[in-house]
PDB file of N, CA, C and O in Angstrom:
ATOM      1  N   UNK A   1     -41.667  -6.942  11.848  1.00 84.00           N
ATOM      2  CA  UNK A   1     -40.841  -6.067  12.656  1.00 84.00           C
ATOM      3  C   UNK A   1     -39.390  -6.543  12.677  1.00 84.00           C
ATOM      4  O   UNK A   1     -38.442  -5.758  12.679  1.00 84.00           O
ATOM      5  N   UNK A   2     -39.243  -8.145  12.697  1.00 89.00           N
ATOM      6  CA  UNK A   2     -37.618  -8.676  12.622  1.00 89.00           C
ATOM      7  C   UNK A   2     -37.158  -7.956  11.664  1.00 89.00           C
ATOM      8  O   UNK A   2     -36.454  -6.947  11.707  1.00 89.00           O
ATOM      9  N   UNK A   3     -37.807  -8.808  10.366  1.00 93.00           N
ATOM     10  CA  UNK A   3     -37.435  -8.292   9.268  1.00 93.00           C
ATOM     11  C   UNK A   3     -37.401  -7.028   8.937  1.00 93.00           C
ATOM     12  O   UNK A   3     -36.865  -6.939   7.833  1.00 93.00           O
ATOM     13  N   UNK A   4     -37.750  -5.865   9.403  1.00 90.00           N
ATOM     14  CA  UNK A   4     -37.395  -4.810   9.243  1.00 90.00           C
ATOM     15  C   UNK A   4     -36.145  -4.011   9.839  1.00 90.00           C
ATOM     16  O   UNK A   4     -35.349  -3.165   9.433  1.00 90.00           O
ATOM     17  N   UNK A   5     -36.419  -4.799  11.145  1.00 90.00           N
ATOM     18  CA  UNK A   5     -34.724  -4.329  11.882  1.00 90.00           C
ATOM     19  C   UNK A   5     -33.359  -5.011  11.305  1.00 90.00           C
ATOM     20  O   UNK A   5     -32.257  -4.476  11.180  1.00 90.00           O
ATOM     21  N   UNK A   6     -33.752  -6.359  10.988  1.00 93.00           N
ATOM     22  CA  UNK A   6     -32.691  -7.056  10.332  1.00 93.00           C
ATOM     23  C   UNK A   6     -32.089  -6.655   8.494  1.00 93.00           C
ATOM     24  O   UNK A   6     -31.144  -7.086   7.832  1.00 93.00           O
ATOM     25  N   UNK A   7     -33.017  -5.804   8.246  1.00 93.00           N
ATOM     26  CA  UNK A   7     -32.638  -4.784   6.881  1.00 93.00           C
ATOM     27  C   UNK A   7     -32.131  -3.657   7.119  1.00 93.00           C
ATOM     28  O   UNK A   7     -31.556  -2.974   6.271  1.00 93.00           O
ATOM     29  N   UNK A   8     -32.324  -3.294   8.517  1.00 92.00           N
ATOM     30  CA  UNK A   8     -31.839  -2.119   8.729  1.00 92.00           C
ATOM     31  C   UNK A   8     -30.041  -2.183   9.577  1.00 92.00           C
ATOM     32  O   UNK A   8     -29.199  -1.364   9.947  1.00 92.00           O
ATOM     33  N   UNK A   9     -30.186  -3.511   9.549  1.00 94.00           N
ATOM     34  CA  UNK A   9     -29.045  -3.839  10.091  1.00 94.00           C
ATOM     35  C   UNK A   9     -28.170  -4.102   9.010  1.00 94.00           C
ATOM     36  O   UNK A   9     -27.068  -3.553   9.047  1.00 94.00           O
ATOM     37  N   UNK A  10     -28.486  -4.934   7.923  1.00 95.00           N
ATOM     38  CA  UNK A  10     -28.148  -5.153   7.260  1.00 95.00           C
ATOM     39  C   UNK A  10     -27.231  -4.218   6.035  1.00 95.00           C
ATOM     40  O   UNK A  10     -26.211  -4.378   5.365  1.00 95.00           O
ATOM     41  N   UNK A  11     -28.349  -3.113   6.235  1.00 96.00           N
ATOM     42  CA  UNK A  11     -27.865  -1.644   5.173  1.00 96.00           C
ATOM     43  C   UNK A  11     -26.656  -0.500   5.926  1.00 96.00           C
ATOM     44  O   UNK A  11     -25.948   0.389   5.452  1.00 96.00           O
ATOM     45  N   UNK A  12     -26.912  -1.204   7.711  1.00 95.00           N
ATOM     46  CA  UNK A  12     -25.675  -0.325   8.419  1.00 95.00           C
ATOM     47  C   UNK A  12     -24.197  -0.911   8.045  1.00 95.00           C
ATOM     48  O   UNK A  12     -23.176  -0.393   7.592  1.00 95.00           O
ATOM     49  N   UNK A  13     -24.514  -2.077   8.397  1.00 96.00           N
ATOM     50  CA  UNK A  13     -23.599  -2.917   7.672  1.00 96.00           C
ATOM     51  C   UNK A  13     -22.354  -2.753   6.485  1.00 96.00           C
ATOM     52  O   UNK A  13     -21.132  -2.620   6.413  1.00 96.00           O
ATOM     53  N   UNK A  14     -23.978  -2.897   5.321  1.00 96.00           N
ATOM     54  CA  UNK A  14     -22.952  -2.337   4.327  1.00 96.00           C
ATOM     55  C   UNK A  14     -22.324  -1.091   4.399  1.00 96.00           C
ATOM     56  O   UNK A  14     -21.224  -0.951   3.863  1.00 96.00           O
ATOM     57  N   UNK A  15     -22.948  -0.024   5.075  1.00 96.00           N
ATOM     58  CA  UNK A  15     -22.660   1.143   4.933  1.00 96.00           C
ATOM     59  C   UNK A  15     -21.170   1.120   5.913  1.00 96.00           C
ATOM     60  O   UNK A  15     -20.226   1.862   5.643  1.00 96.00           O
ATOM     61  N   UNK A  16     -21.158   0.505   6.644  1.00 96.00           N
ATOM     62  CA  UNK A  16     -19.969   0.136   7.809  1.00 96.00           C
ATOM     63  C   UNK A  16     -18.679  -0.219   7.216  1.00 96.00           C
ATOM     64  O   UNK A  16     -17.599   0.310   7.479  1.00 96.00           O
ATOM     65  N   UNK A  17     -18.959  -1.411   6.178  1.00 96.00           N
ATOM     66  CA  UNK A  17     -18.048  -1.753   5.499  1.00 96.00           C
ATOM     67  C   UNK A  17     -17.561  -0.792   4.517  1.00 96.00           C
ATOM     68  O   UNK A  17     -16.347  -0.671   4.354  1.00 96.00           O
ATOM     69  N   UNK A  18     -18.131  -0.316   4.059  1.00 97.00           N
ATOM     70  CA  UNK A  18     -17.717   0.871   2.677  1.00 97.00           C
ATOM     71  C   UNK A  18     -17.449   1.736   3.342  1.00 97.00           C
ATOM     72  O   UNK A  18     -17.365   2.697   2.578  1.00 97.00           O
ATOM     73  N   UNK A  19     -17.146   2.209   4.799  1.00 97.00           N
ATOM     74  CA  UNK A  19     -16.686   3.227   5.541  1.00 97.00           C
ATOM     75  C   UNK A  19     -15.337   3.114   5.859  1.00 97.00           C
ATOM     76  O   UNK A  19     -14.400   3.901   5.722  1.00 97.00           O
ATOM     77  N   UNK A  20     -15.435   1.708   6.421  1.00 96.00           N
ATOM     78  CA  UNK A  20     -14.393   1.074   6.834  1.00 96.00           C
ATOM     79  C   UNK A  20     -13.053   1.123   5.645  1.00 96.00           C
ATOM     80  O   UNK A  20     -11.920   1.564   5.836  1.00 96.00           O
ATOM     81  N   UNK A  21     -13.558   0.585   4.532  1.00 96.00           N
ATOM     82  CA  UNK A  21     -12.720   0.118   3.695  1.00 96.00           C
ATOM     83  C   UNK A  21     -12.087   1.501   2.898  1.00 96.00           C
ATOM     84  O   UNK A  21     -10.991   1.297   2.376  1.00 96.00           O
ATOM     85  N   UNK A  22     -12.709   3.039   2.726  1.00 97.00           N
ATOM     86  CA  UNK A  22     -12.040   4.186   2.694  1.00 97.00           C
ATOM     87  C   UNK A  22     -11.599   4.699   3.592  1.00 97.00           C
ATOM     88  O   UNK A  22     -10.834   5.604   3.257  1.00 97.00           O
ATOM     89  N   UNK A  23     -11.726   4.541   4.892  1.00 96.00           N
ATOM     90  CA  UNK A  23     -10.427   4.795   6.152  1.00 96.00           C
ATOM     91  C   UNK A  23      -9.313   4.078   5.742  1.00 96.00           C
ATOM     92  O   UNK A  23      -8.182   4.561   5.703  1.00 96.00           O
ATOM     93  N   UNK A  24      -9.595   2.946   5.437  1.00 95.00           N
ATOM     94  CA  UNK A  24      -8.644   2.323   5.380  1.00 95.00           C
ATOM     95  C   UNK A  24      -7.141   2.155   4.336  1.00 95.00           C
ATOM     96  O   UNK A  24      -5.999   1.697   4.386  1.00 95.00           O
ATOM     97  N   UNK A  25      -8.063   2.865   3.425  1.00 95.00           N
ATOM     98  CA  UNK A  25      -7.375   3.102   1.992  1.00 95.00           C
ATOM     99  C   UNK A  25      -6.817   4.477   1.956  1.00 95.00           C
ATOM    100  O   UNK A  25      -5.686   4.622   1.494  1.00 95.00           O
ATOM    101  N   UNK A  26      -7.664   5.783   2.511  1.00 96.00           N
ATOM    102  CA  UNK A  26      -6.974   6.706   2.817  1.00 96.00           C
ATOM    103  C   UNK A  26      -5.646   6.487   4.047  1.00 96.00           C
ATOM    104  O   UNK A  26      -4.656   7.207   3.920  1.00 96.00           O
ATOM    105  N   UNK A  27      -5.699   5.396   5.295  1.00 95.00           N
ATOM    106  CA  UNK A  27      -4.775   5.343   5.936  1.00 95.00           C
ATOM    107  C   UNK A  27      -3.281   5.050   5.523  1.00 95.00           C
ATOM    108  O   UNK A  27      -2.208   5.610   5.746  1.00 95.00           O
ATOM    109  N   UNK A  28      -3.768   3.677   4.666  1.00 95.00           N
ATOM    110  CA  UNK A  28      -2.563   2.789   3.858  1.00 95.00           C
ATOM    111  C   UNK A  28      -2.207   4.010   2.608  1.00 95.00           C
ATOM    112  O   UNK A  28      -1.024   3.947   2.273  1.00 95.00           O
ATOM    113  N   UNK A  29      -2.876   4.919   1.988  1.00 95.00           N
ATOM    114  CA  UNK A  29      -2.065   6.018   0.937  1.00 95.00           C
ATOM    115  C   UNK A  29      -1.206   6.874   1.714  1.00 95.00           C
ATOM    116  O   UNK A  29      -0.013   7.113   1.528  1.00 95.00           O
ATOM    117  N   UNK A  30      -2.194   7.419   2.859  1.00 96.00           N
ATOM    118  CA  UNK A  30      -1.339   8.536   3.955  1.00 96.00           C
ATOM    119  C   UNK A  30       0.510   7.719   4.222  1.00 96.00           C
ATOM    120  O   UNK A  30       1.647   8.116   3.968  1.00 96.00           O
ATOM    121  N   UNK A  31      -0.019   6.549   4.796  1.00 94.00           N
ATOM    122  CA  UNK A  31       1.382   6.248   4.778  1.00 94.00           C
ATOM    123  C   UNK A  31       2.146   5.938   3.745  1.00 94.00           C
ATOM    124  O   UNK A  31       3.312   6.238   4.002  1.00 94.00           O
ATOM    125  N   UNK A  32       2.006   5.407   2.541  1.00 93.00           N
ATOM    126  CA  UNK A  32       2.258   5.286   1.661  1.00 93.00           C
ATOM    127  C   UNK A  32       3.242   6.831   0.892  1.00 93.00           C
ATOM    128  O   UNK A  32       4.288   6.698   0.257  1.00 93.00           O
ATOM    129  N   UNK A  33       2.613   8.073   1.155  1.00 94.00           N
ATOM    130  CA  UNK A  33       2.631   9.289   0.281  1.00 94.00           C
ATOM    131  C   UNK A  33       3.878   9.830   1.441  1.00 94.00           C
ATOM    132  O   UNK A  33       4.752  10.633   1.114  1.00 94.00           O
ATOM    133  N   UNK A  34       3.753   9.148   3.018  1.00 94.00           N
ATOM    134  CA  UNK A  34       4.940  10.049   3.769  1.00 94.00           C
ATOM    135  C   UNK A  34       5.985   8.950   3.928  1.00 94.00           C
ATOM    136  O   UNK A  34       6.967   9.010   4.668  1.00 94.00           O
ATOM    137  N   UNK A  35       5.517   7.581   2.853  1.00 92.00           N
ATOM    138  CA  UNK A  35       7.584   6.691   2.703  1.00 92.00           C
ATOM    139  C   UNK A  35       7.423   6.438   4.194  1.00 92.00           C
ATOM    140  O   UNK A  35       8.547   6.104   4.570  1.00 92.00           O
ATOM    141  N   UNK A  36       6.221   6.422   5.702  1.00 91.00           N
ATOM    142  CA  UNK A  36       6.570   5.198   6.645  1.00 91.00           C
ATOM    143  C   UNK A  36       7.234   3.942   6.534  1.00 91.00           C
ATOM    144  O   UNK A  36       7.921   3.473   7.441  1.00 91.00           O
ATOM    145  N   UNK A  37       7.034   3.379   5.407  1.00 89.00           N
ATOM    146  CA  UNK A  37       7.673   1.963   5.429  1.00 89.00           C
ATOM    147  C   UNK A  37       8.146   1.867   4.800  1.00 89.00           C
ATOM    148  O   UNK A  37       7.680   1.978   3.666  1.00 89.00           O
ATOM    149  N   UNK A  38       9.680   1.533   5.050  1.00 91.00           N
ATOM    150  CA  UNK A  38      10.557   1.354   3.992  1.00 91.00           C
ATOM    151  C   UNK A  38      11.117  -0.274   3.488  1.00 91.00           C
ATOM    152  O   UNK A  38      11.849  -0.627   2.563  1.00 91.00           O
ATOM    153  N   UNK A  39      10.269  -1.173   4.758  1.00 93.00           N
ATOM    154  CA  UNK A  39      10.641  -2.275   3.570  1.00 93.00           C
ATOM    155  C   UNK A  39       9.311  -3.359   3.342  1.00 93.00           C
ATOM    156  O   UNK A  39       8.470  -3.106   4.205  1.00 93.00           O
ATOM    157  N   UNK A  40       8.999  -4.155   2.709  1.00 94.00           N
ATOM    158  CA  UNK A  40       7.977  -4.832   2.560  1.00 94.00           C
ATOM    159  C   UNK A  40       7.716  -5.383   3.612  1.00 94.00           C
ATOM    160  O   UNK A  40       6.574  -5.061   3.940  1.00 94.00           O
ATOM    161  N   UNK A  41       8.209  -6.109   4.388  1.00 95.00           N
ATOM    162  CA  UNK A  41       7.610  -6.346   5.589  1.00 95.00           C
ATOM    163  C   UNK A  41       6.943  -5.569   6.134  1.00 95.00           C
ATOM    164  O   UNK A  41       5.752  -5.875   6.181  1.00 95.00           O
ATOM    165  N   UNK A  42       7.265  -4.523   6.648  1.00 93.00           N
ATOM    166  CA  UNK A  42       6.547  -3.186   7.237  1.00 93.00           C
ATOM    167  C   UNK A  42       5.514  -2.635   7.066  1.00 93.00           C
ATOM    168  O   UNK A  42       4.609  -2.272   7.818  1.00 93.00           O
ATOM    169  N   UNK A  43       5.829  -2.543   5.183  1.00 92.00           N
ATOM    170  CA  UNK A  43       4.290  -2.370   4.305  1.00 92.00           C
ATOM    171  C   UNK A  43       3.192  -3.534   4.432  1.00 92.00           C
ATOM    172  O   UNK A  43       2.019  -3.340   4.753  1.00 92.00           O
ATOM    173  N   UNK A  44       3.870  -4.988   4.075  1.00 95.00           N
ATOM    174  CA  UNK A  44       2.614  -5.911   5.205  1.00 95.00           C
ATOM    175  C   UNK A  44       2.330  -6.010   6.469  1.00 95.00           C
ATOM    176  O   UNK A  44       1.490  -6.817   6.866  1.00 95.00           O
ATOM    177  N   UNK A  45       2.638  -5.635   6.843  1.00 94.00           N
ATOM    178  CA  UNK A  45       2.755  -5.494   8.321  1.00 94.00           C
ATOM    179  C   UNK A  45       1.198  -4.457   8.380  1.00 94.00           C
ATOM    180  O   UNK A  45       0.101  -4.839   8.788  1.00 94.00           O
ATOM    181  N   UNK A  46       1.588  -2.949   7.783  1.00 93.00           N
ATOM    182  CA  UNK A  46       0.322  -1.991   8.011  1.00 93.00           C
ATOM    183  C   UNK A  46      -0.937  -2.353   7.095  1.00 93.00           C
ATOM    184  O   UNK A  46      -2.090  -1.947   7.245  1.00 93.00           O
ATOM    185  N   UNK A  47      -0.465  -3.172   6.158  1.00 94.00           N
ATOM    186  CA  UNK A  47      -1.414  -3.738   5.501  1.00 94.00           C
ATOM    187  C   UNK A  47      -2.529  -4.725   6.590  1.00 94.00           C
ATOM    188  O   UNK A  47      -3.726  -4.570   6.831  1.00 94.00           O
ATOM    189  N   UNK A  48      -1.693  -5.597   7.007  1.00 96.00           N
ATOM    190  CA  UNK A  48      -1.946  -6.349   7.834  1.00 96.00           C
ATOM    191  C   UNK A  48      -2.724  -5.673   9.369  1.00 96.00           C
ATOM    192  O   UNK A  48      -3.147  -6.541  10.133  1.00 96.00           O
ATOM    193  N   UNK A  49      -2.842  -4.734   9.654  1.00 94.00           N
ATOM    194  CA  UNK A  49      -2.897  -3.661  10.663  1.00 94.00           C
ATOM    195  C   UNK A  49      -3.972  -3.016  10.128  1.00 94.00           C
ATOM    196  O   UNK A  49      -4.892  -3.123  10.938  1.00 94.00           O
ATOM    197  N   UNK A  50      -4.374  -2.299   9.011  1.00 94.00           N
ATOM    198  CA  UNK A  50      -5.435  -1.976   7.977  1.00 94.00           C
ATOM    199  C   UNK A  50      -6.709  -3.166   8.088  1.00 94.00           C
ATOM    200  O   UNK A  50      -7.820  -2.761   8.430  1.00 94.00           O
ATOM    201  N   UNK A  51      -6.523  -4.536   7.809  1.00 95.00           N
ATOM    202  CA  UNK A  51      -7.315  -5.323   7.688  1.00 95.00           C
ATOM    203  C   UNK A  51      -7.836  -5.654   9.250  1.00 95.00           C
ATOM    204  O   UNK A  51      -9.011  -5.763   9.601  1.00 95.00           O
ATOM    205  N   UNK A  52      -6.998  -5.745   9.838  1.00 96.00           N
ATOM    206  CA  UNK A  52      -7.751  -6.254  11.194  1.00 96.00           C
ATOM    207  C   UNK A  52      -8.478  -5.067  11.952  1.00 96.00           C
ATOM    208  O   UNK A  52      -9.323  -5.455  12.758  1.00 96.00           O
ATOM    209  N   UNK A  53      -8.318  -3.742  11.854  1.00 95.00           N
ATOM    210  CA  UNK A  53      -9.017  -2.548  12.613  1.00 95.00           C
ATOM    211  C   UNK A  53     -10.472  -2.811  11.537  1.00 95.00           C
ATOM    212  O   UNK A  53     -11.560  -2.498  12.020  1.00 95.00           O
ATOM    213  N   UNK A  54     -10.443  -3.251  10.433  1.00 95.00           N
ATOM    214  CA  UNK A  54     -11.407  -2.864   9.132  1.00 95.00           C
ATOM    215  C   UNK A  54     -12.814  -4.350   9.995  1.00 95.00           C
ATOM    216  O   UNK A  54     -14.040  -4.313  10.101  1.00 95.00           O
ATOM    217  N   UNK A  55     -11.874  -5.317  10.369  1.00 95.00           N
ATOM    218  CA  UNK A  55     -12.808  -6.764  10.338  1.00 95.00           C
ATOM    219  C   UNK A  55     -13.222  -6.405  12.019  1.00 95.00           C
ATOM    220  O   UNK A  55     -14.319  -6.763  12.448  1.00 95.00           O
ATOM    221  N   UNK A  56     -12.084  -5.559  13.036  1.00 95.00           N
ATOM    222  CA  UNK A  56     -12.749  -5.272  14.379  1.00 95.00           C
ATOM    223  C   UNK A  56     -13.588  -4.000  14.679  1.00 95.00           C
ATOM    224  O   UNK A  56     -13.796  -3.617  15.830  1.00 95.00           O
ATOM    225  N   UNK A  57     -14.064  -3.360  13.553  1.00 95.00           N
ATOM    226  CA  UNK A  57     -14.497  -1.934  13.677  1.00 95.00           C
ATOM    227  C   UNK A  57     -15.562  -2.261  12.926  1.00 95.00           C
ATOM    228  O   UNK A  57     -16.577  -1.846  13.486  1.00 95.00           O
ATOM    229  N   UNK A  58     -15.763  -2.726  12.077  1.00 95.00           N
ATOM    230  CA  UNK A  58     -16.875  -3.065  10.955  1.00 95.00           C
ATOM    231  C   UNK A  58     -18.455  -3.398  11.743  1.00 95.00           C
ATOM    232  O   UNK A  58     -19.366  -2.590  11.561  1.00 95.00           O
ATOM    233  N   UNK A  59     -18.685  -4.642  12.619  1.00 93.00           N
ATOM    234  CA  UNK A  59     -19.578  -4.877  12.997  1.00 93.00           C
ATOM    235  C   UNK A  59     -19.940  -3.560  14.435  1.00 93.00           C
ATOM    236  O   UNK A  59     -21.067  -3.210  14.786  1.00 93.00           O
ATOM    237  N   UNK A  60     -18.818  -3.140  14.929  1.00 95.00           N
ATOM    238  CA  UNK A  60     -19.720  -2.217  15.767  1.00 95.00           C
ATOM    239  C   UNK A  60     -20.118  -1.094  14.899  1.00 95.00           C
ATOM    240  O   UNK A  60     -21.336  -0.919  14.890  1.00 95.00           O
ATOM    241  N   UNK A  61     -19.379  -0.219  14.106  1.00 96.00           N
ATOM    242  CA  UNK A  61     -19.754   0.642  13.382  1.00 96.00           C
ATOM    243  C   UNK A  61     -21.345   0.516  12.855  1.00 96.00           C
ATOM    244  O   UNK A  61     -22.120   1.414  13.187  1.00 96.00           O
ATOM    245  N   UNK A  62     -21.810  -0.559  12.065  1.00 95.00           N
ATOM    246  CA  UNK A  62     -22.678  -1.057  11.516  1.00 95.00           C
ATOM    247  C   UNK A  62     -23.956  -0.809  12.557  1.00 95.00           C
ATOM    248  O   UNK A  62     -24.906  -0.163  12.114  1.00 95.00           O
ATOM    249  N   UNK A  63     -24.009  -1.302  13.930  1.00 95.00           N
ATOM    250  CA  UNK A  63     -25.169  -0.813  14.868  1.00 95.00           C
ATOM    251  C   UNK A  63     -24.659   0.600  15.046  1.00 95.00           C
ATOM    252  O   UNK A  63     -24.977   0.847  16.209  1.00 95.00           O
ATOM    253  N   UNK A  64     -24.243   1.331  14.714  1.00 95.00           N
ATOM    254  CA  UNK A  64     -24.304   2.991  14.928  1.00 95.00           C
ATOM    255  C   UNK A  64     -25.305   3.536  13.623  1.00 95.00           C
ATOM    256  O   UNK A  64     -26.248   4.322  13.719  1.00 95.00           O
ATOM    257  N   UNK A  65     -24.817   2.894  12.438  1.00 95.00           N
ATOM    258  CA  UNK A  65     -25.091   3.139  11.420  1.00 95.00           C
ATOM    259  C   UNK A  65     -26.781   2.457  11.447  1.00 95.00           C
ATOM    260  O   UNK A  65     -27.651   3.016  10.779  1.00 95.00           O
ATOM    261  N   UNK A  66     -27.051   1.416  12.150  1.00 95.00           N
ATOM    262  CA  UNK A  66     -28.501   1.218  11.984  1.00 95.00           C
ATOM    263  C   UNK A  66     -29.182   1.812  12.749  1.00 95.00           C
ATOM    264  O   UNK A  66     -30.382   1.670  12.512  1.00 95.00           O
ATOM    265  N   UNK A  67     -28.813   2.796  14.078  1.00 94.00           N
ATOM    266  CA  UNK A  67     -29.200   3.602  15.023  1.00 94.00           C
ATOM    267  C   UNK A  67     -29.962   4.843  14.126  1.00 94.00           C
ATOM    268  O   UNK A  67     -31.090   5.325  14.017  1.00 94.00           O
ATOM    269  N   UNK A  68     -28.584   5.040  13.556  1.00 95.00           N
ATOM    270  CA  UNK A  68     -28.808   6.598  12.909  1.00 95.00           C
ATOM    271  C   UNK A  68     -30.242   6.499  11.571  1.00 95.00           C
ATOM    272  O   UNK A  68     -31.039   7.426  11.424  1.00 95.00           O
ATOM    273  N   UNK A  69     -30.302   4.821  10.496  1.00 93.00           N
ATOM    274  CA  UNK A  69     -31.059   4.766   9.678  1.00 93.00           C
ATOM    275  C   UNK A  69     -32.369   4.367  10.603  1.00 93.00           C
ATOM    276  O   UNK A  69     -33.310   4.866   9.987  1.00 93.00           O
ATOM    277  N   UNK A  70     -32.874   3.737  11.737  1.00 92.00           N
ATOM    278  CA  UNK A  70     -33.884   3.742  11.981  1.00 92.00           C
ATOM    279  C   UNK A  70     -34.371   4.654  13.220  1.00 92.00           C
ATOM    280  O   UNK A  70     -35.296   4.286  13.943  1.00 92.00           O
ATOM    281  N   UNK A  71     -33.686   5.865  13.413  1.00 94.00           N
ATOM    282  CA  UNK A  71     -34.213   7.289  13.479  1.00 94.00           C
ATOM    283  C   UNK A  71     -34.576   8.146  12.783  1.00 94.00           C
ATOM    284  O   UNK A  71     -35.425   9.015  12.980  1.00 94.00           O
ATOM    285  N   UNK A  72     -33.687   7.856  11.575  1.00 93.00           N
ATOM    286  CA  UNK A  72     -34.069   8.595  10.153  1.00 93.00           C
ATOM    287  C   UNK A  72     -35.655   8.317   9.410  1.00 93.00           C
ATOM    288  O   UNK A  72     -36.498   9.079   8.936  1.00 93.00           O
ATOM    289  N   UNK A  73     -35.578   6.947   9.567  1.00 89.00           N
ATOM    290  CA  UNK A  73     -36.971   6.647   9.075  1.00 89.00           C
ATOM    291  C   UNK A  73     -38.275   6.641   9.834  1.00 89.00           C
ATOM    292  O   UNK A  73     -39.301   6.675   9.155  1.00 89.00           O
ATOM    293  N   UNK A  74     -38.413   6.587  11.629  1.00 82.00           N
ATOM    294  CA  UNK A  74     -39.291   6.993  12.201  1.00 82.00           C
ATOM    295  C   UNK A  74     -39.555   8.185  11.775  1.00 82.00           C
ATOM    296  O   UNK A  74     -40.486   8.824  12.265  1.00 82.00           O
TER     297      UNK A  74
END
């Protein structure tokens, strides 16, 4: 039974991260395509801003995502 929740955690997870990481890439193009930042700092800066929502959103996302896969599979 661990081991089954802990795979299912595991697959929210990934799925969390690969969610995460195209928000994130669509966010950083969006700004990118409307010239927000006009100097490198700025651009690291949202870069920098990109990565930390990605590393503080990731693990809760992930128990939503194992909610939804072990309803799916009951």
């Amino acid at each position: 039974m661990v081991v089954e929740i802990f795979s299912l955690y595991v697959q929210g997870l990934l799925l969390a991260i690969l969610t995460v990481i195209i928000a994130g890439g669509f966010w950083l193009a969006w700004r990118a395509s409307k010239k927000l930042d006009k100097t490198v700092k700025e651009r690291q800066a949202s870069l920098y801003e990109a990565m930390m929502m990605a590393v503080m959103t990731a693990p809760i996302l992930s128990f939503a995502y194992m909610a939804i896969l072990l309803m799916l599979k009951s």
